[in-house]
Short mmCIF file of C-alpha atoms in Angstrom, two decimals:
data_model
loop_
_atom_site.label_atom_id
_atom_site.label_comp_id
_atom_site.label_asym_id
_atom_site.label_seq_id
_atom_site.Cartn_x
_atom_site.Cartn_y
_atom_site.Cartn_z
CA UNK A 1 -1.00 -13.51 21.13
CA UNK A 2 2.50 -12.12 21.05
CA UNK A 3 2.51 -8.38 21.63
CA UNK A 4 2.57 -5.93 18.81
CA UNK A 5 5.94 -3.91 18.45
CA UNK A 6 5.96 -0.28 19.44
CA UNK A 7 8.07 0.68 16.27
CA UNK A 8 5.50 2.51 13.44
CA UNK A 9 4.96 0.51 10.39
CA UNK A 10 4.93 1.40 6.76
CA UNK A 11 1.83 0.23 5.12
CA UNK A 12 1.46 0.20 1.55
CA UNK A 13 -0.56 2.43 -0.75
CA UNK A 14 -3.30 0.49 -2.46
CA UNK A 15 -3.07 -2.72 -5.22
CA UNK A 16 -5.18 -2.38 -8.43
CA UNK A 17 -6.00 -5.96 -9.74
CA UNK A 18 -4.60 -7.55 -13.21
CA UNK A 19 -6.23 -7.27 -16.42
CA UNK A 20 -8.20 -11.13 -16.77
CA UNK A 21 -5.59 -13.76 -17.20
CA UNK A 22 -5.50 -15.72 -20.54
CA UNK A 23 -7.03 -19.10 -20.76
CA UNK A 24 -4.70 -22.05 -19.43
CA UNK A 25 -4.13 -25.46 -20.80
CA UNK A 26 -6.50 -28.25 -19.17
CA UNK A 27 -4.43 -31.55 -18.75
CA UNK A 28 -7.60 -33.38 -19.33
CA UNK A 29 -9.23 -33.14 -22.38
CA UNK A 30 -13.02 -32.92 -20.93
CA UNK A 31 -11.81 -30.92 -17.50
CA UNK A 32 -13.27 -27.17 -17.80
CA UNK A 33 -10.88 -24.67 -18.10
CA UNK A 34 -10.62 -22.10 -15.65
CA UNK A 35 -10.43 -18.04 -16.78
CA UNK A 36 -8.16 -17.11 -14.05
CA UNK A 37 -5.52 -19.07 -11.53
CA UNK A 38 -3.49 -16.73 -9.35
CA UNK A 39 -1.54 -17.13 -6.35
CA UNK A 40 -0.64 -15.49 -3.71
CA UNK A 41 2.84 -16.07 -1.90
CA UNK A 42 4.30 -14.15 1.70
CA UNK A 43 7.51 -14.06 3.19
CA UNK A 44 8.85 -12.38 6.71
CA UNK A 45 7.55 -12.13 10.07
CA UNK A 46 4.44 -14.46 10.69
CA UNK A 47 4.21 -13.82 14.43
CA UNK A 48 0.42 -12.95 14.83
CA UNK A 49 -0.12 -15.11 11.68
CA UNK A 50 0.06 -12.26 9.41
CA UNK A 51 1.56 -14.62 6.55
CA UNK A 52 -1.49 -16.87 6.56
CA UNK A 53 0.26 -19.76 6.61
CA UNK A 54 -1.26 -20.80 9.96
CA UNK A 55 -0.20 -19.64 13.14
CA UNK A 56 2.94 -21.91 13.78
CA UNK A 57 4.50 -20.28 10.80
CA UNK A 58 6.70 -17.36 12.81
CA UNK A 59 8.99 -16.61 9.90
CA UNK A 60 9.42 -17.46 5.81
CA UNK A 61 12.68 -15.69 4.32
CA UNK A 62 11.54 -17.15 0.72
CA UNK A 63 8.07 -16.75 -1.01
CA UNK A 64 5.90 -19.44 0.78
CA UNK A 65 2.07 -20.02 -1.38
CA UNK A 66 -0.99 -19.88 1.04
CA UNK A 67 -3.72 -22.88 -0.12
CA UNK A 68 -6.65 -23.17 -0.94
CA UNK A 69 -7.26 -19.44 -2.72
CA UNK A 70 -6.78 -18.91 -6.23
CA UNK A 71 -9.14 -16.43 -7.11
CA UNK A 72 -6.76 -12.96 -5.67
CA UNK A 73 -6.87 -10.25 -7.89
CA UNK A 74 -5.66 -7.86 -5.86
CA UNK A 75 -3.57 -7.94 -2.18
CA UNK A 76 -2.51 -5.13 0.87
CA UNK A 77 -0.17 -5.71 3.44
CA UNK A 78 -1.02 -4.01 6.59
CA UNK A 79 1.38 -3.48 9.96
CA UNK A 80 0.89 -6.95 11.27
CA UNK A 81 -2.31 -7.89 8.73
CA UNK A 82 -3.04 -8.63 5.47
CA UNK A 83 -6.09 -8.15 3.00
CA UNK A 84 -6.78 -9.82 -0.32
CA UNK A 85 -9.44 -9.67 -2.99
CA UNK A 86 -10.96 -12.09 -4.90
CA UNK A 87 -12.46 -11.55 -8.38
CA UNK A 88 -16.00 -12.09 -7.27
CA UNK A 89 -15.51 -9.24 -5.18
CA UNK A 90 -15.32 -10.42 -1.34
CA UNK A 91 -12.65 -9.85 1.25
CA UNK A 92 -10.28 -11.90 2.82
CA UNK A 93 -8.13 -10.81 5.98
CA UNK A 94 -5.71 -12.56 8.41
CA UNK A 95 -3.01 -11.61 11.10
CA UNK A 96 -3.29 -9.31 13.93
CA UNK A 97 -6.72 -7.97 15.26
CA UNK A 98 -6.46 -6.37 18.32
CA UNK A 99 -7.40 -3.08 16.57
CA UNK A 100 -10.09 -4.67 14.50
CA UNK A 101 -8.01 -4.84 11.34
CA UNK A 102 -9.57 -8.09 10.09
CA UNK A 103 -13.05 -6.49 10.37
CA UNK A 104 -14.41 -10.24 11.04
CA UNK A 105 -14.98 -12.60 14.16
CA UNK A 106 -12.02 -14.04 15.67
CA UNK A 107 -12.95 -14.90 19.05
CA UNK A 108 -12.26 -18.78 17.94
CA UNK A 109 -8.54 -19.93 19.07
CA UNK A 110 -6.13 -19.62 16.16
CA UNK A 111 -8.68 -18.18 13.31
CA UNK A 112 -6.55 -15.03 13.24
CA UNK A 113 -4.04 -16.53 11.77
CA UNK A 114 -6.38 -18.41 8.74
CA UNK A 115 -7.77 -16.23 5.73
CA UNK A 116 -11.44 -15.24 6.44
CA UNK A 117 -13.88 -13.36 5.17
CA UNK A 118 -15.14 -10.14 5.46
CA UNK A 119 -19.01 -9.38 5.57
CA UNK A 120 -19.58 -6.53 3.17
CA UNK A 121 -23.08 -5.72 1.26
CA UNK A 122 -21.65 -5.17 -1.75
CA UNK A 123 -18.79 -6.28 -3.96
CA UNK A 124 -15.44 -4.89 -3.39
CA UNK A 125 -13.24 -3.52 -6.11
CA UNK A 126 -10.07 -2.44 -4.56
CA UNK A 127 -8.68 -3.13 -0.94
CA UNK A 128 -5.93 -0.85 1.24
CA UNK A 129 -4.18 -1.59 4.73
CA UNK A 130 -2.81 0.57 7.24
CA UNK A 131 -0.79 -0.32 10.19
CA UNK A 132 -4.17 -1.46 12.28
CA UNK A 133 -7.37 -0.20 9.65
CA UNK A 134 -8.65 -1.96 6.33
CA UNK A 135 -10.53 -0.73 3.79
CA UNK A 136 -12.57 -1.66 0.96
CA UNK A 137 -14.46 0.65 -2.49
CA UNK A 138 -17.03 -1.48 -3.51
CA UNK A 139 -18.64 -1.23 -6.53
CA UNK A 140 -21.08 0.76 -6.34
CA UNK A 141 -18.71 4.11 -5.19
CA UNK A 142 -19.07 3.36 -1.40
CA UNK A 143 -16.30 2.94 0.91
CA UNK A 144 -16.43 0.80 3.91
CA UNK A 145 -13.35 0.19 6.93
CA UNK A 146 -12.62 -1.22 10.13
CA UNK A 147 -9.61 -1.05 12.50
CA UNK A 148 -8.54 1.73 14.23
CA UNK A 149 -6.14 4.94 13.87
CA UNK A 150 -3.32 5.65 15.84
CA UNK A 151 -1.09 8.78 17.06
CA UNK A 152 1.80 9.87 18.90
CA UNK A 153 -0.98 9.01 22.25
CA UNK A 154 -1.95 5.90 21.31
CA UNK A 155 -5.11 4.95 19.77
CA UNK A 156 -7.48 6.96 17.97
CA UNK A 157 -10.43 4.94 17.32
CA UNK A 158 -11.40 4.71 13.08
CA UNK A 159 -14.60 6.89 13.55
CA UNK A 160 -15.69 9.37 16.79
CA UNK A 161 -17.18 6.07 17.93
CA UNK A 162 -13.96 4.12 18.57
CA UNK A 163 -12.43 1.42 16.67
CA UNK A 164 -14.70 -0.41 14.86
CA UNK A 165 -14.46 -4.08 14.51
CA UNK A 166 -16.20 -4.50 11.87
CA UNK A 167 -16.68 -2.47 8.24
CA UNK A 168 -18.60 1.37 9.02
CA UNK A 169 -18.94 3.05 5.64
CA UNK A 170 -17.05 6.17 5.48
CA UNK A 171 -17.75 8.82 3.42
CA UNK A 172 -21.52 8.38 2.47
CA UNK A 173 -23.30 10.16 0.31
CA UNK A 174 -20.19 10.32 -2.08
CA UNK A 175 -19.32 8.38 -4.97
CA UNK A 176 -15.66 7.38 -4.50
CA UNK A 177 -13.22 5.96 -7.69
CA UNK A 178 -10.33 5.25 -5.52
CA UNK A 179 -8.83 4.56 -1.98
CA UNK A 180 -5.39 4.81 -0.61
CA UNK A 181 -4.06 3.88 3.18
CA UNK A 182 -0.48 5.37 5.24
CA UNK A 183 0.20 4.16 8.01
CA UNK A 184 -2.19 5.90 10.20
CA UNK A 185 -4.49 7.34 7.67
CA UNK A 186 -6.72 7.24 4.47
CA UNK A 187 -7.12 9.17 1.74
CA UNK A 188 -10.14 8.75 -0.73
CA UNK A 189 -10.70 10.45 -4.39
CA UNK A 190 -14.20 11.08 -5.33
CA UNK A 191 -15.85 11.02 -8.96
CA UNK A 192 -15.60 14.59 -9.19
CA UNK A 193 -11.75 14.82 -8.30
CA UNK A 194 -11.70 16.12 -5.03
CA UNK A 195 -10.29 14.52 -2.66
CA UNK A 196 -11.32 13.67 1.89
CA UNK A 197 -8.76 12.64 4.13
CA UNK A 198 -9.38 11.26 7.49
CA UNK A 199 -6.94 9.74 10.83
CA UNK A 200 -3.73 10.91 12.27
CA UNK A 201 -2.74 14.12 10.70
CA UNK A 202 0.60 14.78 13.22
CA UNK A 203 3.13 14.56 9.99
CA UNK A 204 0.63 16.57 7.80
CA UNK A 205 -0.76 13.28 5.87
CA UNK A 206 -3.98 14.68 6.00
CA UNK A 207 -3.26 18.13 4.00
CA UNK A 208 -6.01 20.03 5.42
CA UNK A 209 -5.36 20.43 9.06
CA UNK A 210 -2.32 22.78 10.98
CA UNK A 211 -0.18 22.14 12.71
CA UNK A 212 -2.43 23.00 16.06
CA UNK A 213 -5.99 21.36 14.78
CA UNK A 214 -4.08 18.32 13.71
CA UNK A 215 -3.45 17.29 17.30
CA UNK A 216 -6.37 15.33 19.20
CA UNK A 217 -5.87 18.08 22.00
CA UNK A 218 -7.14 20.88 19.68
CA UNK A 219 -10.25 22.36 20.09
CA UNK A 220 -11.78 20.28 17.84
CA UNK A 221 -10.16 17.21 19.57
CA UNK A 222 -10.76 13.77 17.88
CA UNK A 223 -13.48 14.59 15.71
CA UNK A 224 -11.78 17.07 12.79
CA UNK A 225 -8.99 14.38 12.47
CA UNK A 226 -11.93 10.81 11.86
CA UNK A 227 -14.65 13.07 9.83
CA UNK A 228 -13.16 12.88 6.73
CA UNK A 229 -12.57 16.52 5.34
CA UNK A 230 -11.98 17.93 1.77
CA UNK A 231 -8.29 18.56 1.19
CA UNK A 232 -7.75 22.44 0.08
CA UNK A 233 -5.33 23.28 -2.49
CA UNK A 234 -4.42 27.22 -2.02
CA UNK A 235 -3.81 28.21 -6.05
CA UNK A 236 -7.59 27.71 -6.29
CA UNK A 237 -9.05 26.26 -3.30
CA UNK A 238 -10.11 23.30 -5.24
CA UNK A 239 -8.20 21.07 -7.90
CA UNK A 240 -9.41 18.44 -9.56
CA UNK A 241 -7.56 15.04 -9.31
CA UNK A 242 -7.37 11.92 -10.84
CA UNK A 243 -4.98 9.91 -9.08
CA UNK A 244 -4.09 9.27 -5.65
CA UNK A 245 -1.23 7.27 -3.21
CA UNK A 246 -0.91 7.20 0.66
CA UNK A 247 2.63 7.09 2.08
CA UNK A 248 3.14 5.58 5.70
CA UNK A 249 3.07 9.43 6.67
CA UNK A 250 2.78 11.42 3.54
CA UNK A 251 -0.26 11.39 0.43
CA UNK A 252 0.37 12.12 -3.42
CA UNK A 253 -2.33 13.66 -5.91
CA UNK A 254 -2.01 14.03 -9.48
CA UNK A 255 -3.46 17.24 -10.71
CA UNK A 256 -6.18 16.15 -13.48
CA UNK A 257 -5.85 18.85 -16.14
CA UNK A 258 -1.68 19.51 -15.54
CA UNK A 259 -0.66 16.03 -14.24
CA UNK A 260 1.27 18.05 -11.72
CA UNK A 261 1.83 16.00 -8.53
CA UNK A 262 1.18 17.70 -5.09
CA UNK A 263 2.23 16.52 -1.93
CA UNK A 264 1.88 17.31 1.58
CA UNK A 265 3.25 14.85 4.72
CA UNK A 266 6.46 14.25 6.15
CA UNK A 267 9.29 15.30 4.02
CA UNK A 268 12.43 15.01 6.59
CA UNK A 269 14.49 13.34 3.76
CA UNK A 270 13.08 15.26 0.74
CA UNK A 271 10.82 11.95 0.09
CA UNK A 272 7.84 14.60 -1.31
CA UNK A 273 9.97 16.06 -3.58
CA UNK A 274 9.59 19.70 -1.67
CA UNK A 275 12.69 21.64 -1.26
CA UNK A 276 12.91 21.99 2.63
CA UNK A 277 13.02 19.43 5.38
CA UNK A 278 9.86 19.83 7.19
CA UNK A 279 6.20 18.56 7.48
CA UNK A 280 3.84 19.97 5.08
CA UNK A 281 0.64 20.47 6.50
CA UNK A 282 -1.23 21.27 2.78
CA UNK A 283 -0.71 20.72 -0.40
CA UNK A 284 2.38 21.51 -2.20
CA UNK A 285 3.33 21.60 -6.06
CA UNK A 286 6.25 19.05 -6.01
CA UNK A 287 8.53 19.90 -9.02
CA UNK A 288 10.63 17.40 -8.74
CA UNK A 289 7.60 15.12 -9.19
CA UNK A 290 5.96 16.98 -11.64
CA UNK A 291 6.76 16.89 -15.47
CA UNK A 292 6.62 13.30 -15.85
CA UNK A 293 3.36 10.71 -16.09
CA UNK A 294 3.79 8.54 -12.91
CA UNK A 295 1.81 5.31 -12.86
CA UNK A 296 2.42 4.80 -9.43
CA UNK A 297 4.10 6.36 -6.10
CA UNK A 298 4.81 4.01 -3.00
CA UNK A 299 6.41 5.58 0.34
CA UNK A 300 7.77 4.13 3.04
CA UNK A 301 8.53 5.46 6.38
CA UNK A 302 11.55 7.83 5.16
CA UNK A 303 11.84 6.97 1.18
CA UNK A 304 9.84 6.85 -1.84
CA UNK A 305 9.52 4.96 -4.90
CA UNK A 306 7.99 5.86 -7.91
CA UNK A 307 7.62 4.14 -11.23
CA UNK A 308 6.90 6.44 -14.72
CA UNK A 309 4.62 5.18 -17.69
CA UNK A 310 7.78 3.76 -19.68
CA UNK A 311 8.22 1.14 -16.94
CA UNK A 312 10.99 2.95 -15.57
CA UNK A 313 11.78 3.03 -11.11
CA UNK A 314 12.86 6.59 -9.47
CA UNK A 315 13.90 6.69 -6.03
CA UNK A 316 14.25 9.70 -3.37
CA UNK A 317 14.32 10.21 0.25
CA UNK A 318 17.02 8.07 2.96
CA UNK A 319 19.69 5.83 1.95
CA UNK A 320 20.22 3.48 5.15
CA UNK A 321 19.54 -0.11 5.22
CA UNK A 322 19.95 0.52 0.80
CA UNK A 323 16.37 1.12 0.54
CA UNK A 324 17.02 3.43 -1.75
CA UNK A 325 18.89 0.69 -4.03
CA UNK A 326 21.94 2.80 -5.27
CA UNK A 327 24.58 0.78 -3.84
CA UNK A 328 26.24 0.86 -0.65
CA UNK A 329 27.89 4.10 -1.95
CA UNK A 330 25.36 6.30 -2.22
CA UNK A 331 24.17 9.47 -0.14
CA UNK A 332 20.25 10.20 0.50
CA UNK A 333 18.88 11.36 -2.49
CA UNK A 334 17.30 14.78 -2.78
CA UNK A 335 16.37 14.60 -6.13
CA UNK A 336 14.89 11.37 -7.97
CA UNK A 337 17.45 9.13 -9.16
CA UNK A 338 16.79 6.25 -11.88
CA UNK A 339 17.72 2.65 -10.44
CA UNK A 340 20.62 1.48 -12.27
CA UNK A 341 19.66 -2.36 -11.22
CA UNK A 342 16.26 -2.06 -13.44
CA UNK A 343 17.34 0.48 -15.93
CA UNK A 344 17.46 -1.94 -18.91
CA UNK A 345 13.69 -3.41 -17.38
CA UNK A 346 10.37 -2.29 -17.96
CA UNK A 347 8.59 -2.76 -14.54
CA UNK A 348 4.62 -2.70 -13.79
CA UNK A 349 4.40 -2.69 -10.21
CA UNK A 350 6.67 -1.17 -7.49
CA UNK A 351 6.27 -0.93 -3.81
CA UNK A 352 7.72 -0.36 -0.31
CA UNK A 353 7.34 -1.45 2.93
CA UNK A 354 9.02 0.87 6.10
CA UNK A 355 12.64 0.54 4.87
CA UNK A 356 12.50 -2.12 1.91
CA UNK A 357 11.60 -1.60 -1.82
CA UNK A 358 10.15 -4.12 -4.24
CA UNK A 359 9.30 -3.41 -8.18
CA UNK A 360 7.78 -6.13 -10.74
CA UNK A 361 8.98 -6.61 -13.96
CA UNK A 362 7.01 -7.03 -17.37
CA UNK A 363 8.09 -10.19 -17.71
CA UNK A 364 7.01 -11.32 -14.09
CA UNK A 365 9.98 -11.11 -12.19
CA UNK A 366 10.42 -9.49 -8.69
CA UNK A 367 13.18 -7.66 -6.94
CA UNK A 368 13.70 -6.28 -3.69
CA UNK A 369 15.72 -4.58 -1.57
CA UNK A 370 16.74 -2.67 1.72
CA UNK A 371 16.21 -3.97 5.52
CA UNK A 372 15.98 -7.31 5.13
CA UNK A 373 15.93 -8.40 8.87
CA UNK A 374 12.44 -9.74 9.13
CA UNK A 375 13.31 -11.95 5.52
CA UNK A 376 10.58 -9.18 4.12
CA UNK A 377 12.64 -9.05 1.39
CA UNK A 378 12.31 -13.28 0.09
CA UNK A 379 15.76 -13.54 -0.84
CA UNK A 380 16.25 -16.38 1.71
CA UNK A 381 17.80 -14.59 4.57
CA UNK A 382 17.76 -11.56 6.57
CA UNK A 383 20.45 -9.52 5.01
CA UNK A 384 20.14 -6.12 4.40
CA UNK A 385 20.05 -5.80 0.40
CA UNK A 386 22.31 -2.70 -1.17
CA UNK A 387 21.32 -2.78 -4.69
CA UNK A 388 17.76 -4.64 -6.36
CA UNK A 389 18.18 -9.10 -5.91
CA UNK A 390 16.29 -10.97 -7.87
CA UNK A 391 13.73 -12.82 -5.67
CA UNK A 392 13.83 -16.70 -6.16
CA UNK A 393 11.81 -19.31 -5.12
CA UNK A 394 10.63 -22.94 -5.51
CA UNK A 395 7.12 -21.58 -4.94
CA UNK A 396 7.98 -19.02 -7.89
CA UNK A 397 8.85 -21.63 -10.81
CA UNK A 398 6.76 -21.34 -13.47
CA UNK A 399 4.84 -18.37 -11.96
CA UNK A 400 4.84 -14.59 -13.57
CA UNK A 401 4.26 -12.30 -10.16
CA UNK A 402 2.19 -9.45 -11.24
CA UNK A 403 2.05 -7.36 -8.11
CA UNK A 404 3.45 -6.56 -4.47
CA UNK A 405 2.63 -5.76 -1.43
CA UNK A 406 5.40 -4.28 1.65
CA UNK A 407 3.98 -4.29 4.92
CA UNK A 408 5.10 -3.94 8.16
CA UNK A 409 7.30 -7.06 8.64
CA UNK A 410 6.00 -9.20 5.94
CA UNK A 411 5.71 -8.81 2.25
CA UNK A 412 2.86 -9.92 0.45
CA UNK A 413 3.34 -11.18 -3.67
CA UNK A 414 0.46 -11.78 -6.11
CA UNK A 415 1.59 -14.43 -9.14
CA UNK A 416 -0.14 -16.50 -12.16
CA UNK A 417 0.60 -19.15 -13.81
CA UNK A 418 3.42 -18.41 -16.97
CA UNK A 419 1.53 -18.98 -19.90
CA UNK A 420 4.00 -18.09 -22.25
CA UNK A 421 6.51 -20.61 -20.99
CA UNK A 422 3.83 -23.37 -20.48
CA UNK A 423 2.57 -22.50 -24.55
CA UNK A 424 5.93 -22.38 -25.58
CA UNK A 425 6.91 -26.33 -23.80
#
C-alpha cells in the first residue's frame, strides 16, 4: 500500500440523489425494462485504488466507467476513498483504509481497491466523505460513520474510542434530515433545525468551540471536539436551519425563516463571505451570501463555489491554479463573482475538490477546472485549467452526467443514459 500524502485534502460536501430516471427503450421486445440505469465514471489519482477500477489502475486523466454497478443514485469522494449509494439503499466504498474509511473488511489482498459493501441495519439515504471518515443518514433519521478524524497532531480517532472501522451511530437519540463532511469534520442538521458538529475544530469548522477548547490539549482534550455539540448562534442562541454544507475547513447554514446564510471556518481568502481574513470560531451572518436562494455551496481548501436557484455558478475565495475560473487574469475574489464560462447555462450540480471546481449542466454536461495535476479534472491531461473545459469522453457519449463529486486526487461523476437523444434517433 503506497503511503498516503501528508498534504490535507478537500473532501466534498454531500451528493443528494436524482429524481427516478424515465423509462428506457428495451432492444428486445419481451426483455423487462429497467426504471433506472446510471453510471458512475472517475478520473485522477488511483494509487490506493480510490478510482475503483482495480488496483493496477494508478491514474485516468478522462472519465473511465467502473462495471458491474448501475444502481448509484448518489456518490462522495473522500481524500483517497470513495462512497456510493445505490437506490435500494446500501453502501458501497473503495480506496484507502488505513483510517477505516471503507467501514468494511479488507484484510483480503487487493479488495481495497474493488467496490464493497458496507454493513448497515438500515437503508441509507444520503452518503458524505471526508479526507479518512464516511458517513451514512439512513432512513429512519439515524446517522452512522466510520474512519477517523484528523488534526494538526495527527489522528484523532472518529469517537473517544478511536477510529472506528466499522459504522458507530453518531448522534442517537436524534432524528437527523441531513449530513455534510469537510475535510476533518461533520456537520449534521436535525428535524428540528438545529444543528451538532463533531471532529477537528482548529480552523473553526465546528462553530461552537474557541479558539482554546478547540485544541485536543484543552481541558476538555479529545472528548468536546468527537461528542457532537449543538452549534450556538449569538442573535438568539438558537436558529433554526434548513440547509446545510461542509467545506474542507469551513460549514454553511441557511437560516430557515430569513434564508440568511451563516458561516463560521477558515476564511483566509474571504471564501465565507465575512469581511476579515481570519478563522471564525461561531457563526457569522455572511452578507455577501445572504440575499439570494442558494441550492448548493461546495468549498475547497481556499475557494468556494456556490450555485443559486436560477442555475446560475458564483465563485469567491483564491485565484491560483484558476480554481476560481475567471481567467488567467483575474485577482482572488472577495466578493462573489458570476462565471462568465456558464453564464448563458443553467447548471444543477456544482462542486470542488482542494483546488479544482466542477458544475453540471441541465442538459448533462460537465465542466471543470483549476489544478489539474492529478488529471482530477477529466480533460485528458494534467494541465492546470484557467477558465471552465468542457469534459469529454468516450465513456461520456450518449450519457447525461447528473452529479459530481471532487475529492482529494480523484473526481468522482454520476451519469444516465440520454433519453432524449436515444427518443429522438
Amino acid at each position: 500500500m503506497p503511503p498516503k500524502k501528508t498534504a490535507k485534502r478537500g473532501a466534498s460536501a454531500p451528493m443528494k440523489g436524482p429524481k427516478a430516471a424515465k423509462q428506457l427503450k428495451s432492444e428486445e421486445k419481451d426483455a423487462p425494462i429497467p426504471d433506472y440505469i446510471s453510471s458512475v465514471l472517475t478520473c485522477g489519482q488511483g494509487d490506493v485504488g480510490q478510482l475503483g477500477l482495480g488496483e493496477n489502475v494508478v491514474e485516468k486523466t478522462r472519465p473511465a466507467a467502473i462495471q458491474g454497478y448501475q444502481d448509484i443514485v448518489a456518490i462522495a469522494a473522500g481524500g483517497m476513498h470513495s462512497v456510493c449509494l445505490t437506490m435500494s439503499g446500501k453502501v458501497l466504498t473503495f480506496g484507502c483504509n488505513d483510517e477505516g474509511a471503507l467501514g468494511r473488511d479488507t484484510s483480503n489482498e487487493g479488495s481495497e481497491a474493488c467496490p464493497g459493501f458496507v454493513t448497515l441495519p438500515k437503508k441509507a439515504i444520503q452518503v458524505t466523505a471526508g479526507d479518512s471518515h464516511s458517513a451514512a443518514l439512513l432512513d429512519d433519521g439515524s446517522i452512522y460513520a466510520w474512519g477517523s478524524f484528523r488534526d494538526s497532531h495527527g489522528g484523532m480517532g472518529l469517537t473517544i474510542r478511536g477510529k472506528e472501522q466499522l459504522p458507530t451511530e453518531i448522534l442517537p437519540m436524534f432524528k437527523v434530515t441531513k449530513i455534510a463532511s469537510g475535510t476533518d469534520h461533520l456537520v449534521m442538521l436535525i428535524e428540528n433545525g438545529y444543528v451538532y458538529t463533531c471532529g477537528c475544530g482548529e480552523q473553526g469548522q465546528l462553530g461552537r468551540l474557541g479558539p482554546r477548547s478547540a485544541n485536543r490539549n484543552s481541558r476538555r482534550g479529545l472528548s468536546a471536539l468527537l461528542t457532537p455539540g449543538l452549534v450556538e448562534f449569538k442573535i438568539t442562541r438558537k436558529i433554526e436551519c434548513n440547509d446545510i454544507w461542509a467545506g474542507s475547513y469551513c460549514t454553511f447554514a441557511k437560516h430557515r425563516q430569513k434564508g440568511d446564510i451563516y458561516a463560521f471556518g477558515l476564511n483566509n481568502y474571504y471564501q465565507l463571505g465575512l469581511e476579515d481574513t481570519a478563522v471564525y470560531y461561531f457563526p457569522q451572518r455572511s452578507k455577501i451570501f445572504s440575499g439570494r436562494t442558494w441550492k448548493r455551496i461546495s468549498s475547497g481548501q481556499h475557494h468556494s463555489v456556490a450555485l443559486d436557484d436560477m442555475g446560475q455558478v458564483f465563485v469567491i475565495g483564491r485565484k491560483e491554479y484558476g480554481r476560481l475560473g475567471l481567467g488567467p487574469q483575474c485577482s482572488d475574489a472577495k466578493e462573489l463573482i458570476l462565471v462568465p464560462g456558464l453564464s448563458s447555462m443553467k447548471c444543477v450540480d456544482i462542486a470542488t475538490g482542494t483546488a479544482q471546481s466542477f458544475a453540471v449542466t441541465d442538459s448533462g454536461k460537465m465542466y471543470s477546472w483549476g489544478m489539474g495535476s492529478s488529471g482530477q479534472l477529466g480533460t485528458g491531461n494534467e494541465s492546470d485549467a484557467e477558465e471552465p473545459v468542457l469534459v469529454q469522453a468516450r465513456n461520456l457519449e450518449g450519457q447525461c452526467v447528473i452529479a459530481v463529486s471532487g475529492g482529494g486526487q480523484h473526481t468522482m461523476i454520476l451519469a444516465v443514459p440520454n433519453v432524449r437523444n436515444e427518443n429522438s434517433s
